[in-house]
Amino acid sequence: MGRVLKLGRVLVLTGAVLGLVTPAAQARDDGARTSSTIKHVANIPKKGAFAASEAYSTDLAFQGRYAFQGNYHGFTVYDIKDPAKPAVVSRVSCPGGQNDVSVHGDLLFLSVDDPVKGDSCRAEPTSPAFRSAWEGIRIFDISDKSRPKYIKSVRTDCGSHTNTLVPDKTGKAVYLYVSSYGPQNDFPHCKPPHDSISIVKVPLDRPTAAKVVAKPVLFPEGGNEKQETLLAPTSGCHDITVFARRNLAAGACMGDGVLMDISDRERPKVTARVTDDNFAFWHSATFNAAGDKVVFTDELGGGLGAACTQAVGPQRGADAIYTVEGGRLVKQAYFKIPRHQSAGENCVAHNGSLIPAKGRDIMVQAWYQGGVSVVDFTDATKPQEIAYFDRGPLSPRDFGGAWSAYYYNGHIYSSDIQKGLDVLRITDPRTDSAAGKRLKVLNPQTQ
């Protein structure tokens, strides 16, 4: 979700672990339209402190038999050994937007991009104009999935809107590429120019020693600041996806889309850069399996607007598919869901990931109230939707829909902002080859 402007250090050992809840998983279609190849097999609704409409469900990560779902009020751990019967293992109350989540081994990382009075899970919101305001990364020990423990915080400039987990080359540490934006002169921890990211290094044998080790400037000349159609000028990045084994990264940086060389994990270098007059907010990026294509998303309206109406059209608030040719990004086509949504439904391109189908480039993607879409972009010039799950509009009107949708070990998992966790199954000859593939971990921004 895009946020243009920001509104508005005592280490604690544990977040508040809420009472365990294991409701029966049921499919809640709510008037959904679906393709014939998609089956909605389960839903776990938000509960307790997470049930409030402002407790938005956000991003997902996966490890073994577990799924981890961020929420503006904390995060939830699910047992998904049986995808048709997911069960809540724990809910941890630790408010902070967006609480995007990544996992590695016994560690879980949360991004906090709302200023609070200190880093405690009980800290009250405050203004970023105060020097004591805290934003950044929270680190939890998840060795006991039923009782995660909050063990460390790291302040980062302008907070942490998203984080991308990057393995180092020795296996002794992981890096977090922290994307953030929205500088103002009166913000002591977020002053302009902010054309950089923060890099946090986490030693795996001593995670409490995690710290910021670099703040590389990606746009020394200031980035795209003059395009009139932008939601906001470039001032950092919104999200970064890394293709670690090829030492590549793709950055969605507000007004710019970039390729980076991350051979030196602490010194990423921009090697290619593109802008697009149709794009309002470069939001996220996904490589294909070969690393020679990138799908960038445009979050027109910051996720709050109805960008999937007939009046907006097929090119704004869409994906843009690029090929990587000689180190350059070459645009091939736009893709946008073909189903027009109502003027009351927030809808725009959002988070997705690859389905590991043999010989094809297929991704599943969330579109807020536009639902979940499966797109074949094997022919980069002619992307096409091959499956979808699209709930009816929320009533009363509210911000909602699918925040993220990812394929993991045979099923699609969707984090629905208001409805909780959805599990879908796709049966299609083009994706069937992915059904037997098994991953040990999936952080979707780490390909």
Tab-separated table of C-alpha atoms in Angstrom:
chain	number	residue	atom	x	y	z
A	1	MET	CA	0.000	0.000	0.000
A	2	GLY	CA	1.364	3.396	-0.875
A	3	ARG	CA	1.624	6.185	1.641
A	4	VAL	CA	2.733	9.557	0.395
A	5	LEU	CA	3.150	11.551	3.605
A	6	LYS	CA	3.672	10.513	7.190
A	7	LEU	CA	1.057	11.585	9.695
A	8	GLY	CA	1.149	12.999	12.556
A	9	ARG	CA	14.018	2.860	22.802
A	10	VAL	CA	13.218	0.443	25.183
A	11	LEU	CA	13.717	-3.155	24.104
A	12	VAL	CA	10.924	-5.472	25.184
A	13	LEU	CA	11.296	-9.217	25.355
A	14	THR	CA	7.903	-10.348	24.170
A	15	GLY	CA	4.972	-9.158	22.152
A	16	ALA	CA	1.535	-9.870	23.578
A	17	VAL	CA	0.528	-13.335	22.393
A	18	LEU	CA	-3.234	-13.449	22.149
A	19	GLY	CA	-5.328	-16.449	23.060
A	20	LEU	CA	-5.100	-19.280	20.543
A	21	VAL	CA	-8.003	-19.490	18.155
A	22	THR	CA	-8.649	-22.431	15.879
A	23	PRO	CA	-11.956	-21.766	14.119
A	24	ALA	CA	-13.192	-24.251	11.576
A	25	ALA	CA	-11.929	-23.204	8.182
A	26	GLN	CA	-14.765	-22.412	5.810
A	27	ALA	CA	-14.839	-20.900	2.362
A	28	ARG	CA	-16.458	-17.439	2.558
A	29	ASP	CA	-17.218	-16.504	-1.024
A	30	ASP	CA	-19.363	-13.416	-0.278
A	31	GLY	CA	-20.843	-13.347	-3.761
A	32	ALA	CA	-17.537	-14.099	-5.476
A	33	ARG	CA	-17.116	-14.536	-9.192
A	34	THR	CA	-14.525	-17.177	-10.053
A	35	SER	CA	-13.090	-18.838	-13.088
A	36	SER	CA	-13.899	-22.529	-13.500
A	37	THR	CA	-10.318	-23.454	-12.603
A	38	ILE	CA	-10.254	-21.772	-9.175
A	39	LYS	CA	-11.757	-23.326	-6.050
A	40	HIS	CA	-12.025	-21.426	-2.761
A	41	VAL	CA	-11.186	-24.081	-0.181
A	42	ALA	CA	-10.807	-22.215	3.117
A	43	ASN	CA	-11.043	-18.913	4.972
A	44	ILE	CA	-9.848	-17.974	8.448
A	45	PRO	CA	-11.446	-14.660	9.491
A	46	LYS	CA	-9.758	-12.020	11.603
A	47	LYS	CA	-10.532	-12.340	15.315
A	48	GLY	CA	-10.211	-10.390	18.551
A	49	ALA	CA	-8.058	-7.255	18.322
A	50	PHE	CA	-7.418	-8.105	14.675
A	51	ALA	CA	-11.120	-8.021	13.768
A	52	ALA	CA	-11.425	-4.220	13.668
A	53	SER	CA	-11.845	-2.724	10.204
A	54	GLU	CA	-8.687	-0.628	10.685
A	55	ALA	CA	-6.668	-3.786	11.526
A	56	TYR	CA	-5.647	-4.355	7.921
A	57	SER	CA	-4.220	-7.735	6.951
A	58	THR	CA	-1.050	-7.171	4.914
A	59	ASP	CA	1.778	-9.307	3.545
A	60	LEU	CA	2.551	-13.019	3.833
A	61	ALA	CA	5.632	-15.211	4.246
A	62	PHE	CA	5.919	-19.001	4.467
A	63	GLN	CA	8.163	-21.564	6.120
A	64	GLY	CA	7.597	-25.305	6.158
A	65	ARG	CA	4.065	-25.981	7.361
A	66	TYR	CA	3.529	-22.392	8.542
A	67	ALA	CA	2.243	-19.175	7.030
A	68	PHE	CA	2.892	-15.780	8.617
A	69	GLN	CA	0.467	-12.931	7.988
A	70	GLY	CA	1.205	-9.315	8.810
A	71	ASN	CA	-1.501	-7.040	10.151
A	72	TYR	CA	-1.513	-3.395	11.226
A	73	HIS	CA	-2.156	-4.727	14.761
A	74	GLY	CA	0.592	-7.395	14.738
A	75	PHE	CA	0.970	-10.748	12.993
A	76	THR	CA	-0.594	-14.212	12.887
A	77	VAL	CA	1.061	-17.628	12.602
A	78	TYR	CA	-0.975	-20.324	10.833
A	79	ASP	CA	-0.442	-24.070	10.559
A	80	ILE	CA	-1.156	-24.863	6.896
A	81	LYS	CA	-0.126	-28.521	6.885
A	82	ASP	CA	-3.651	-29.201	5.613
A	83	PRO	CA	-4.398	-26.214	3.366
A	84	ALA	CA	-8.119	-26.958	3.477
A	85	LYS	CA	-8.054	-26.693	7.270
A	86	PRO	CA	-5.598	-23.946	8.249
A	87	ALA	CA	-5.385	-23.315	11.982
A	88	VAL	CA	-4.225	-20.326	13.998
A	89	VAL	CA	-1.134	-21.170	16.063
A	90	SER	CA	-0.648	-17.702	17.584
A	91	ARG	CA	-1.596	-14.076	17.137
A	92	VAL	CA	0.903	-11.495	18.336
A	93	SER	CA	-0.377	-8.026	19.180
A	94	CYS	CA	2.269	-5.481	18.169
A	95	PRO	CA	0.686	-2.555	16.293
A	96	GLY	CA	2.541	-0.795	13.502
A	97	GLY	CA	1.804	-0.113	9.852
A	98	GLN	CA	2.335	-2.022	7.677
A	99	ASN	CA	3.896	-4.867	9.619
A	100	ASP	CA	5.070	-6.442	6.365
A	101	VAL	CA	6.749	-9.703	7.267
A	102	SER	CA	9.801	-11.787	6.266
A	103	VAL	CA	11.138	-14.969	7.893
A	104	HIS	CA	14.477	-16.765	8.083
A	105	GLY	CA	15.155	-19.758	10.323
A	106	ASP	CA	13.973	-18.873	13.822
A	107	LEU	CA	13.653	-15.156	13.014
A	108	LEU	CA	10.740	-13.042	11.848
A	109	PHE	CA	11.102	-9.428	10.706
A	110	LEU	CA	8.352	-6.793	10.783
A	111	SER	CA	8.401	-3.442	8.991
A	112	VAL	CA	7.056	-0.488	10.989
A	113	ASP	CA	6.311	2.700	9.073
A	114	ASP	CA	4.149	4.555	11.571
A	115	PRO	CA	6.007	6.634	14.184
A	116	VAL	CA	5.479	5.527	17.794
A	117	LYS	CA	6.781	6.608	21.212
A	118	GLY	CA	9.587	4.067	21.476
A	119	ASP	CA	9.843	0.577	20.010
A	120	SER	CA	7.655	-1.302	22.497
A	121	CYS	CA	4.674	-3.256	21.191
A	122	ARG	CA	2.606	-1.068	23.514
A	123	ALA	CA	4.036	2.250	22.333
A	124	GLU	CA	1.510	4.935	21.437
A	125	PRO	CA	1.469	6.670	18.038
A	126	THR	CA	3.250	9.978	17.800
A	127	SER	CA	4.393	12.545	15.265
A	128	PRO	CA	7.496	11.907	13.116
A	129	ALA	CA	8.481	15.481	13.983
A	130	PHE	CA	9.526	14.324	17.479
A	131	ARG	CA	13.136	13.217	17.892
A	132	SER	CA	12.007	10.395	20.181
A	133	ALA	CA	9.693	8.929	17.530
A	134	TRP	CA	10.616	5.382	16.485
A	135	GLU	CA	10.086	3.526	13.198
A	136	GLY	CA	11.995	0.662	11.641
A	137	ILE	CA	12.425	-3.113	11.961
A	138	ARG	CA	11.202	-5.333	14.797
A	139	ILE	CA	12.770	-8.791	15.127
A	140	PHE	CA	11.048	-11.779	16.736
A	141	ASP	CA	12.342	-15.204	17.755
A	142	ILE	CA	9.833	-17.715	16.325
A	143	SER	CA	11.534	-20.929	17.429
A	144	ASP	CA	8.315	-21.566	19.392
A	145	LYS	CA	5.563	-20.731	16.906
A	146	SER	CA	3.001	-20.644	19.685
A	147	ARG	CA	4.917	-17.982	21.626
A	148	PRO	CA	7.009	-15.674	19.426
A	149	LYS	CA	9.372	-13.411	21.392
A	150	TYR	CA	10.284	-9.835	20.497
A	151	ILE	CA	14.077	-9.660	20.801
A	152	LYS	CA	15.399	-6.618	18.917
A	153	SER	CA	14.515	-3.361	17.191
A	154	VAL	CA	16.456	-1.336	14.619
A	155	ARG	CA	15.546	2.262	13.804
A	156	THR	CA	15.743	3.077	10.088
A	157	ASP	CA	15.501	6.435	8.318
A	158	CYS	CA	11.879	7.264	7.376
A	159	GLY	CA	10.774	3.980	8.950
A	160	SER	CA	10.351	0.703	7.073
A	161	HIS	CA	7.456	0.574	4.644
A	162	THR	CA	8.615	-2.796	3.331
A	163	ASN	CA	11.596	-5.076	3.879
A	164	THR	CA	13.321	-7.516	1.542
A	165	LEU	CA	15.350	-10.389	2.947
A	166	VAL	CA	18.701	-10.875	1.183
A	167	PRO	CA	20.965	-13.806	2.117
A	168	ASP	CA	24.648	-13.020	2.428
A	169	LYS	CA	27.142	-15.174	0.555
A	170	THR	CA	28.606	-16.879	3.624
A	171	GLY	CA	25.405	-18.100	5.228
A	172	LYS	CA	26.371	-16.357	8.465
A	173	ALA	CA	24.003	-13.387	8.163
A	174	VAL	CA	21.014	-12.023	6.328
A	175	TYR	CA	20.446	-8.499	5.109
A	176	LEU	CA	17.206	-6.556	5.068
A	177	TYR	CA	16.836	-4.003	2.306
A	178	VAL	CA	14.532	-1.459	3.902
A	179	SER	CA	12.379	0.662	1.607
A	180	SER	CA	10.912	3.884	2.968
A	181	TYR	CA	9.916	7.308	1.785
A	182	GLY	CA	8.087	10.538	2.634
A	183	PRO	CA	10.819	12.885	3.935
A	184	GLN	CA	10.086	16.340	5.325
A	185	ASN	CA	12.384	19.028	6.667
A	186	ASP	CA	10.854	18.906	10.155
A	187	PHE	CA	11.267	15.104	10.536
A	188	PRO	CA	14.554	14.575	12.439
A	189	HIS	CA	14.860	10.932	11.267
A	190	CYS	CA	13.522	11.496	7.759
A	191	LYS	CA	14.953	14.608	6.168
A	192	PRO	CA	15.181	15.276	2.434
A	193	PRO	CA	16.809	14.368	0.217
A	194	HIS	CA	15.981	10.736	0.911
A	195	ASP	CA	17.032	9.003	-2.305
A	196	SER	CA	18.361	5.970	-0.491
A	197	ILE	CA	17.483	2.699	1.217
A	198	SER	CA	18.678	1.377	4.580
A	199	ILE	CA	20.503	-1.949	4.792
A	200	VAL	CA	20.225	-3.863	8.069
A	201	LYS	CA	22.656	-6.719	8.706
A	202	VAL	CA	21.485	-9.499	11.023
A	203	PRO	CA	24.191	-11.923	12.274
A	204	LEU	CA	22.423	-15.290	12.512
A	205	ASP	CA	24.414	-16.388	15.566
A	206	ARG	CA	23.633	-13.131	17.384
A	207	PRO	CA	20.491	-11.495	15.934
A	208	THR	CA	20.321	-8.969	18.765
A	209	ALA	CA	23.424	-7.381	17.207
A	210	ALA	CA	21.421	-6.414	14.100
A	211	LYS	CA	22.140	-2.873	12.926
A	212	VAL	CA	22.085	-0.556	9.934
A	213	VAL	CA	25.355	-1.067	8.045
A	214	ALA	CA	24.742	1.033	4.922
A	215	LYS	CA	22.475	3.705	3.461
A	216	PRO	CA	23.265	3.584	-0.259
A	217	VAL	CA	22.010	6.496	-2.349
A	218	LEU	CA	20.271	5.037	-5.391
A	219	PHE	CA	19.369	8.335	-7.026
A	220	PRO	CA	22.255	10.782	-6.596
A	221	GLU	CA	20.631	13.119	-9.115
A	222	GLY	CA	17.275	13.001	-7.309
A	223	GLY	CA	15.246	10.519	-9.321
A	224	ASN	CA	11.999	11.223	-11.160
A	225	GLU	CA	10.615	14.347	-9.521
A	226	LYS	CA	9.030	16.279	-12.405
A	227	GLN	CA	6.502	13.894	-13.977
A	228	GLU	CA	3.116	15.530	-13.480
A	229	THR	CA	1.151	12.278	-13.278
A	230	LEU	CA	3.074	10.925	-10.263
A	231	LEU	CA	1.359	10.320	-6.955
A	232	ALA	CA	4.600	11.528	-5.375
A	233	PRO	CA	8.129	12.178	-6.677
A	234	THR	CA	10.886	9.649	-6.108
A	235	SER	CA	12.260	9.851	-2.564
A	236	GLY	CA	13.544	6.378	-1.874
A	237	CYS	CA	11.843	3.108	-2.848
A	238	HIS	CA	8.550	1.425	-2.077
A	239	ASP	CA	9.610	-2.172	-2.588
A	240	ILE	CA	12.570	-4.223	-3.814
A	241	THR	CA	12.657	-7.806	-5.093
A	242	VAL	CA	15.980	-9.646	-5.237
A	243	PHE	CA	17.084	-12.509	-7.488
A	244	ALA	CA	19.909	-13.466	-5.147
A	245	ARG	CA	21.600	-16.238	-7.097
A	246	ARG	CA	22.016	-13.897	-10.077
A	247	ASN	CA	22.995	-10.914	-7.899
A	248	LEU	CA	20.076	-8.924	-9.310
A	249	ALA	CA	17.406	-6.761	-7.760
A	250	ALA	CA	14.462	-4.863	-9.186
A	251	GLY	CA	13.316	-1.765	-7.349
A	252	ALA	CA	9.931	-0.071	-7.535
A	253	CYS	CA	10.863	3.411	-6.422
A	254	MET	CA	7.825	5.680	-6.559
A	255	GLY	CA	8.642	7.486	-9.809
A	256	ASP	CA	11.236	5.037	-11.130
A	257	GLY	CA	11.679	1.376	-11.937
A	258	VAL	CA	15.264	0.167	-11.580
A	259	LEU	CA	17.536	-2.816	-11.972
A	260	MET	CA	20.374	-3.212	-9.484
A	261	ASP	CA	23.575	-5.192	-9.213
A	262	ILE	CA	23.734	-6.593	-5.667
A	263	SER	CA	27.000	-8.542	-6.032
A	264	ASP	CA	28.187	-6.520	-3.050
A	265	ARG	CA	25.224	-6.868	-0.709
A	266	GLU	CA	26.076	-3.671	1.154
A	267	ARG	CA	26.652	-1.607	-1.981
A	268	PRO	CA	23.831	-2.177	-4.478
A	269	LYS	CA	24.254	-0.241	-7.711
A	270	VAL	CA	21.525	0.923	-10.074
A	271	THR	CA	22.366	-0.398	-13.552
A	272	ALA	CA	19.166	0.461	-15.444
A	273	ARG	CA	16.339	2.889	-14.832
A	274	VAL	CA	12.970	3.516	-16.517
A	275	THR	CA	10.036	5.886	-16.086
A	276	ASP	CA	6.519	5.707	-17.526
A	277	ASP	CA	4.028	8.533	-18.059
A	278	ASN	CA	1.186	6.063	-17.344
A	279	PHE	CA	2.604	5.076	-13.978
A	280	ALA	CA	1.622	7.071	-10.898
A	281	PHE	CA	3.465	5.029	-8.232
A	282	TRP	CA	6.008	2.274	-8.966
A	283	HIS	CA	4.959	-0.155	-6.246
A	284	SER	CA	6.515	-3.633	-6.588
A	285	ALA	CA	8.416	-5.948	-8.934
A	286	THR	CA	8.488	-9.662	-9.796
A	287	PHE	CA	11.112	-11.471	-11.882
A	288	ASN	CA	10.280	-14.484	-13.996
A	289	ALA	CA	12.169	-17.704	-13.226
A	290	ALA	CA	14.905	-16.977	-15.776
A	291	GLY	CA	15.461	-13.441	-14.531
A	292	ASP	CA	15.038	-11.986	-18.017
A	293	LYS	CA	11.620	-10.430	-17.427
A	294	VAL	CA	10.290	-8.115	-14.715
A	295	VAL	CA	6.663	-7.326	-13.943
A	296	PHE	CA	6.344	-3.905	-12.283
A	297	THR	CA	3.084	-2.755	-10.670
A	298	ASP	CA	1.573	0.720	-10.596
A	299	GLU	CA	-0.385	1.479	-7.422
A	300	LEU	CA	-2.438	4.332	-8.862
A	301	GLY	CA	-4.289	6.105	-6.048
A	302	GLY	CA	-2.156	4.498	-3.343
A	303	GLY	CA	-4.502	1.521	-3.106
A	304	LEU	CA	-7.425	3.605	-1.878
A	305	GLY	CA	-9.013	4.501	-5.210
A	306	ALA	CA	-11.267	2.689	-7.651
A	307	ALA	CA	-8.738	2.313	-10.456
A	308	CYS	CA	-10.347	-0.717	-12.160
A	309	THR	CA	-13.328	1.088	-13.659
A	310	GLN	CA	-14.022	1.438	-17.363
A	311	ALA	CA	-13.324	5.168	-17.137
A	312	VAL	CA	-9.755	4.656	-15.841
A	313	GLY	CA	-8.976	2.263	-18.683
A	314	PRO	CA	-6.577	-0.650	-19.210
A	315	GLN	CA	-3.165	1.048	-18.894
A	316	ARG	CA	-3.294	3.062	-15.662
A	317	GLY	CA	-3.090	1.226	-12.345
A	318	ALA	CA	-1.811	-1.793	-14.246
A	319	ASP	CA	1.249	-4.021	-14.520
A	320	ALA	CA	4.006	-3.194	-16.981
A	321	ILE	CA	5.994	-6.139	-18.323
A	322	TYR	CA	9.636	-5.539	-19.210
A	323	THR	CA	12.280	-7.755	-20.737
A	324	VAL	CA	15.901	-7.468	-19.628
A	325	GLU	CA	17.984	-7.004	-22.762
A	326	GLY	CA	21.679	-6.250	-22.586
A	327	GLY	CA	21.230	-4.908	-19.077
A	328	ARG	CA	18.401	-2.588	-20.195
A	329	LEU	CA	14.710	-2.707	-19.272
A	330	VAL	CA	12.563	-2.827	-22.424
A	331	LYS	CA	8.789	-2.417	-22.024
A	332	GLN	CA	6.676	-4.994	-23.823
A	333	ALA	CA	3.075	-4.610	-22.616
A	334	TYR	CA	0.641	-3.608	-19.911
A	335	PHE	CA	-1.667	-6.002	-18.096
A	336	LYS	CA	-4.776	-5.155	-16.119
A	337	ILE	CA	-7.605	-7.385	-14.931
A	338	PRO	CA	-10.342	-7.454	-17.576
A	339	ARG	CA	-13.270	-7.269	-15.111
A	340	HIS	CA	-14.452	-3.729	-14.421
A	341	GLN	CA	-15.072	-3.037	-10.747
A	342	SER	CA	-17.567	-0.573	-9.315
A	343	ALA	CA	-16.704	3.006	-8.383
A	344	GLY	CA	-16.990	1.978	-4.710
A	345	GLU	CA	-14.315	-0.735	-4.835
A	346	ASN	CA	-10.658	0.125	-4.198
A	347	CYS	CA	-8.825	-1.776	-6.897
A	348	VAL	CA	-5.356	-1.522	-8.415
A	349	ALA	CA	-2.331	-3.754	-9.107
A	350	HIS	CA	-0.767	-5.065	-5.888
A	351	ASN	CA	1.391	-7.897	-4.490
A	352	GLY	CA	1.951	-11.176	-6.336
A	353	SER	CA	4.498	-13.890	-7.080
A	354	LEU	CA	5.372	-16.606	-9.575
A	355	ILE	CA	3.638	-19.948	-9.916
A	356	PRO	CA	6.540	-22.339	-10.663
A	357	ALA	CA	4.980	-23.856	-13.775
A	358	LYS	CA	7.384	-25.691	-16.068
A	359	GLY	CA	8.226	-23.829	-19.251
A	360	ARG	CA	5.872	-20.907	-18.618
A	361	ASP	CA	5.909	-17.504	-16.910
A	362	ILE	CA	2.787	-17.362	-14.740
A	363	MET	CA	2.132	-15.268	-11.668
A	364	VAL	CA	-0.682	-14.876	-9.191
A	365	GLN	CA	-1.464	-11.350	-8.057
A	366	ALA	CA	-3.718	-9.452	-5.652
A	367	TRP	CA	-5.851	-6.534	-6.862
A	368	TYR	CA	-7.496	-5.405	-3.606
A	369	GLN	CA	-11.271	-5.560	-4.257
A	370	GLY	CA	-10.492	-6.703	-7.787
A	371	GLY	CA	-9.619	-10.022	-6.127
A	372	VAL	CA	-6.947	-12.546	-7.082
A	373	SER	CA	-5.778	-12.913	-10.677
A	374	VAL	CA	-3.562	-15.527	-12.366
A	375	VAL	CA	-1.665	-14.134	-15.359
A	376	ASP	CA	0.339	-15.922	-18.060
A	377	PHE	CA	3.068	-13.598	-19.373
A	378	THR	CA	5.115	-16.231	-21.215
A	379	ASP	CA	4.615	-14.033	-24.257
A	380	ALA	CA	5.652	-10.724	-22.725
A	381	THR	CA	3.843	-8.815	-25.460
A	382	LYS	CA	0.506	-10.562	-24.868
A	383	PRO	CA	-0.104	-11.252	-21.159
A	384	GLN	CA	-3.454	-12.867	-20.427
A	385	GLU	CA	-5.489	-13.712	-17.361
A	386	ILE	CA	-6.118	-17.439	-17.096
A	387	ALA	CA	-7.922	-17.640	-13.724
A	388	TYR	CA	-9.416	-15.383	-11.055
A	389	PHE	CA	-11.267	-15.150	-7.733
A	390	ASP	CA	-13.228	-11.919	-7.268
A	391	ARG	CA	-15.441	-11.255	-4.240
A	392	GLY	CA	-18.347	-8.865	-4.393
A	393	PRO	CA	-17.915	-5.303	-3.067
A	394	LEU	CA	-17.718	-4.666	0.665
A	395	SER	CA	-20.834	-3.379	2.333
A	396	PRO	CA	-20.689	-0.870	3.898
A	397	ARG	CA	-17.995	0.581	1.675
A	398	ASP	CA	-14.594	0.167	3.270
A	399	PHE	CA	-10.948	-0.279	2.362
A	400	GLY	CA	-10.476	-3.969	1.692
A	401	GLY	CA	-9.804	-6.791	-0.703
A	402	ALA	CA	-6.766	-8.963	-1.419
A	403	TRP	CA	-3.561	-7.258	-0.261
A	404	SER	CA	-1.257	-10.054	-1.383
A	405	ALA	CA	-1.659	-13.382	-3.166
A	406	TYR	CA	1.116	-15.981	-3.382
A	407	TYR	CA	1.498	-19.560	-4.583
A	408	TYR	CA	3.075	-21.898	-2.038
A	409	ASN	CA	3.360	-25.668	-2.254
A	410	GLY	CA	0.289	-26.383	-4.345
A	411	HIS	CA	-2.125	-23.680	-3.170
A	412	ILE	CA	-2.696	-19.948	-3.488
A	413	TYR	CA	-2.831	-18.005	-0.227
A	414	SER	CA	-4.412	-14.576	-0.187
A	415	SER	CA	-4.200	-12.051	2.645
A	416	ASP	CA	-7.550	-10.282	2.580
A	417	ILE	CA	-7.518	-6.916	4.345
A	418	GLN	CA	-10.902	-7.423	5.999
A	419	LYS	CA	-11.717	-11.131	5.546
A	420	GLY	CA	-8.511	-12.695	6.902
A	421	LEU	CA	-6.695	-15.566	5.179
A	422	ASP	CA	-8.073	-17.221	2.037
A	423	VAL	CA	-6.857	-20.476	0.520
A	424	LEU	CA	-7.489	-21.189	-3.155
A	425	ARG	CA	-6.678	-24.145	-5.387
A	426	ILE	CA	-6.048	-23.813	-9.104
A	427	THR	CA	-6.401	-26.697	-11.553
A	428	ASP	CA	-5.250	-25.725	-15.025
A	429	PRO	CA	-3.038	-27.578	-17.523
A	430	ARG	CA	-0.773	-24.520	-17.663
A	431	THR	CA	-0.113	-24.566	-13.901
A	432	ASP	CA	-0.495	-28.273	-13.039
A	433	SER	CA	3.260	-28.863	-13.311
A	434	ALA	CA	3.772	-26.624	-10.257
A	435	ALA	CA	1.549	-28.712	-7.983
A	436	GLY	CA	4.240	-31.151	-6.882
A	437	LYS	CA	6.995	-28.618	-6.272
A	438	ARG	CA	7.799	-27.981	-2.631
A	439	LEU	CA	9.635	-25.071	-1.041
A	440	LYS	CA	11.048	-24.929	2.474
A	441	VAL	CA	10.564	-21.171	2.711
A	442	LEU	CA	8.990	-18.392	0.659
A	443	ASN	CA	9.606	-14.716	1.163
A	444	PRO	CA	8.001	-13.519	-2.071
A	445	GLN	CA	10.376	-10.546	-2.444
A	446	THR	CA	13.333	-12.989	-2.298
A	447	GLN	CA	13.296	-14.997	-5.510
